[in-house]
XYZ file of C-alpha atoms in Angstrom:
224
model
C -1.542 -17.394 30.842
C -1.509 -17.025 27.241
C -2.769 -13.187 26.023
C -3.894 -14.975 22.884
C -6.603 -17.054 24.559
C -6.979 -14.250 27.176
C -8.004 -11.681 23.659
C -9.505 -14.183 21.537
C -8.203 -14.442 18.543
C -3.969 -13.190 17.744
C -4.524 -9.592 16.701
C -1.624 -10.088 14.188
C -4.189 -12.147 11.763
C -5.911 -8.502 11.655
C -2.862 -6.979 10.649
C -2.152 -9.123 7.978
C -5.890 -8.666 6.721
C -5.502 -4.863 6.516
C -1.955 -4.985 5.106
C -2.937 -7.459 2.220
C -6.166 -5.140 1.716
C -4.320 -1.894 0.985
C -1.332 -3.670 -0.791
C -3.717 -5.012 -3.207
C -5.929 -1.335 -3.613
C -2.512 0.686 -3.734
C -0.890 -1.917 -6.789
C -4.290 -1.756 -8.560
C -4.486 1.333 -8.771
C -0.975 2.044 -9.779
C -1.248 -0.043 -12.309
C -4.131 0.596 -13.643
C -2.711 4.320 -15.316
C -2.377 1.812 -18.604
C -6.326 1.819 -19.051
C -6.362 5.510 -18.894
C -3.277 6.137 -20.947
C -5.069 5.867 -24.462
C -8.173 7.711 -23.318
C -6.012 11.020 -21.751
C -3.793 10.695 -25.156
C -6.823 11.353 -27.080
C -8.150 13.872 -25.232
C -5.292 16.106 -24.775
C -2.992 14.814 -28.087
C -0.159 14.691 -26.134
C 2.635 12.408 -27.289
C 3.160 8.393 -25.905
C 6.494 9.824 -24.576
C 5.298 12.900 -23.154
C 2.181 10.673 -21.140
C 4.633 7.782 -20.132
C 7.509 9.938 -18.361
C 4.527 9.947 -15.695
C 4.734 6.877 -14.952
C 8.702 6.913 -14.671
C 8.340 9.696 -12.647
C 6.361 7.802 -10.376
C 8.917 5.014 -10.769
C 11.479 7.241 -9.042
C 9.625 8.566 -6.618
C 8.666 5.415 -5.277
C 12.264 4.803 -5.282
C 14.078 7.027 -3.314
C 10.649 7.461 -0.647
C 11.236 3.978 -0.057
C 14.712 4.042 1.052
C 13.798 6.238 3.644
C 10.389 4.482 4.772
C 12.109 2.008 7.091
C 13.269 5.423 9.595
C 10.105 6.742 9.038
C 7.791 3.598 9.971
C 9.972 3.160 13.462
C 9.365 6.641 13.780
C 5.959 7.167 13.563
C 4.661 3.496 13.250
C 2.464 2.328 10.650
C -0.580 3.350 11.438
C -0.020 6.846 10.336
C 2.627 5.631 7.368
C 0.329 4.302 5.734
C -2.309 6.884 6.389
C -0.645 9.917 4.893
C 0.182 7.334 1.873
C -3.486 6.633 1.749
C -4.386 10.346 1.677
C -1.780 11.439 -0.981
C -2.619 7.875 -3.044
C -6.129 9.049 -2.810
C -6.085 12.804 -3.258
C -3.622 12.263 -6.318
C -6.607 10.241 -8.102
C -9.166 12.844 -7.489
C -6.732 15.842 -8.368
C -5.599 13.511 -11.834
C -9.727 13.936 -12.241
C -9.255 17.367 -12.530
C -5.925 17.313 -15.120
C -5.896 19.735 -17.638
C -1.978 20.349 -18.652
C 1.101 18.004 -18.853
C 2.941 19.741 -15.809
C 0.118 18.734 -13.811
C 0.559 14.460 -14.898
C 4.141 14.990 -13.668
C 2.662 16.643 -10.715
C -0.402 14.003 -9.936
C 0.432 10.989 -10.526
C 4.569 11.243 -11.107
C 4.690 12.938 -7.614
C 1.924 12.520 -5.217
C 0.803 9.148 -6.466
C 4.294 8.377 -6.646
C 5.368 9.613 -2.919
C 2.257 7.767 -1.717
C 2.986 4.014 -3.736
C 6.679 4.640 -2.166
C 5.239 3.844 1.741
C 3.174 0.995 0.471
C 6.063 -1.960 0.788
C 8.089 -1.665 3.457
C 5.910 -0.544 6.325
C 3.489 -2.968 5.556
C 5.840 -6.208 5.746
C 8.142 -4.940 8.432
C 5.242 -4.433 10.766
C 4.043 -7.834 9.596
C 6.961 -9.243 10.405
C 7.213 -7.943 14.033
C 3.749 -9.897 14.568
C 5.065 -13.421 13.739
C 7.689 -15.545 14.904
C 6.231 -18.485 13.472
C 4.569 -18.517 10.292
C 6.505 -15.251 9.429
C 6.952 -16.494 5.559
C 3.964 -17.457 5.133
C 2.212 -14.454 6.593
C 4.481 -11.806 4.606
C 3.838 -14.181 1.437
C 0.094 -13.448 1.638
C 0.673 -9.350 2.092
C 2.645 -9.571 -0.983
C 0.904 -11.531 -2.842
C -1.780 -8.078 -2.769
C 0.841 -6.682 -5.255
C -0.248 -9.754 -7.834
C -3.616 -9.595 -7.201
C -3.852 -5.634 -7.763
C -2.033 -5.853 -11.040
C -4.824 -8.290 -12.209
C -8.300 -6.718 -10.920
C -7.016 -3.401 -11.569
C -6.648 -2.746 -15.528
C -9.802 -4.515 -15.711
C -11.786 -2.508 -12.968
C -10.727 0.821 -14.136
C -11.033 -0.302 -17.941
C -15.175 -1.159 -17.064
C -15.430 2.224 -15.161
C -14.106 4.151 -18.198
C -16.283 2.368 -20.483
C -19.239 3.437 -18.572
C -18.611 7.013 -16.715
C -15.313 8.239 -18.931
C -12.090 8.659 -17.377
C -12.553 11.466 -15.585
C -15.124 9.918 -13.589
C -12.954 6.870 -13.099
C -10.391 8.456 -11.764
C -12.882 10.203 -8.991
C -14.235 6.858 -8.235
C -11.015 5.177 -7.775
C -9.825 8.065 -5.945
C -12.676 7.747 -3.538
C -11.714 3.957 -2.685
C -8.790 4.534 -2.097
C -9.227 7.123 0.289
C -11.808 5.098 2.324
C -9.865 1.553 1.896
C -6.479 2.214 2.703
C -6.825 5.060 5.675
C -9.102 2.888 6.960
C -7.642 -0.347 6.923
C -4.803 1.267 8.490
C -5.957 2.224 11.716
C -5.928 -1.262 12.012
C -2.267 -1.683 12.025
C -0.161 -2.352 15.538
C 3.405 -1.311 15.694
C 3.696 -4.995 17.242
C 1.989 -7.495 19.711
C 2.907 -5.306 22.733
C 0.264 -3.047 21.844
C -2.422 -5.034 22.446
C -0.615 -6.852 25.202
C -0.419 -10.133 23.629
C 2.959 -12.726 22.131
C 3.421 -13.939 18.558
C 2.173 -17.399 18.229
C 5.013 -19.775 19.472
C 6.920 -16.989 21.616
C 5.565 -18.313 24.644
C 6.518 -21.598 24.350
C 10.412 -20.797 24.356
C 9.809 -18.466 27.140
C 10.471 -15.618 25.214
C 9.225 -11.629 26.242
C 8.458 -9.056 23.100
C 8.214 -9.067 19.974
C 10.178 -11.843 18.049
C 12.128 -9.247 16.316
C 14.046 -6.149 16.533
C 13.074 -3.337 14.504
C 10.789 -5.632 12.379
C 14.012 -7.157 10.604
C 13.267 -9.726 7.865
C 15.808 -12.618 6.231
C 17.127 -12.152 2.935
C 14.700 -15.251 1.877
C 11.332 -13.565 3.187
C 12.374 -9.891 1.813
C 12.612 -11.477 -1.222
């Protein structure tokens, strides 16, 4: 008997849901530090230079975190991944509320923030991946397309929220979202279909057992 008509409808559509949600809140939110460069500048008179290493900073740190998220996600699985990058994502908004010296930018956003937008890729399409043997394009298409999406609602968002409560405000707002959104959202994420005893759609029919993949692997045309 199938497990998908057995549990209703394939769990895996979930998973998708919840990655797509927290890829678009993490990429919003990254790139939203634009709207609050000018007012932070003003406040503080700190140099464009001085203000945009920040960002670079974060750059990097997303950088080398990522190389080692793929271990980490088989390790632990991405339910708690993405949780710890939820709470650091999160908690580095509402400390950047709090900023009152340059070392702590660096420290905020080039660091935490940084360390917590490094988990936010791979985990998320890997353990989409594991979850379709069909439709596996398509379905890792619409996580990513969260990164799109968040670079367009989130300037704009955080631009209305500093026009209204300052940016110090904003940034405890947005902090408080993405606490609740993204460790949320990821206690809905399965390892693979064996955890909730059910086959990706199509596995059954070529009398297949597990999950399509190994390790979550993706082709060089869907990583892309």
């Amino acid at each position: 008997m199938n497990r998908e008509d057995e549990k209703g409808i394939f769990y895996g559509y979930l998973v998708v849901a919840a990655a797509f949600l927290i890829m678009v809140v993490m990429w919003a939110v990254f790139y939203a530090f634009g709207v609050f460069f000018r007012p932070i500048l003003n406040e503080f008179g700190w140099t464009r230079a001085m203000t945009s290493g920040a960002f670079s900073l974060s750059s990097i740190s997303m950088g080398l975190l990522g190389i080692a998220m793929g271990g980490l996600n088989d390790k632990f699985g991405p339910r708690i991944v993405m949780s710890v990058c939820g709470l650091l994502l999160g908690i580095g908004y509402l400390l950047m509320s709090q900023l009152e010296a340059l070392w702590q930018l660096y420290l905020f956003y080039g660091i935490i923030l940084g360390t917590g937008m490094g988990g936010g890729f791979v985990p998320l399409m890997t353990t989409v991946a594991r979850w379709f043997d069909q439709r596996r394009g398509m379905m890792t298409g619409i996580v990513t397309a969260g990164i799109g999406i968040g670079a367009l609602v989130g300037p704009p968002v955080a631009n209305g929220l500093i026009s209204t409560d300052g940016w110090r405000s904003s940034y405890t707002i947005l902090g408080s979202i993405v606490l609740v959104v993204i460790v949320l959202s990821a206690q809905f994420l399965k390892r693979d279909p064996s955890q909730v005893r059910q086959v990706s759609p199509g596995e059954e029919q070529r009398g297949k057992k597990g999950p399509p993949m190994r390790n979550g692997e993706l082709s060089l045309g869907e990583a892309i």
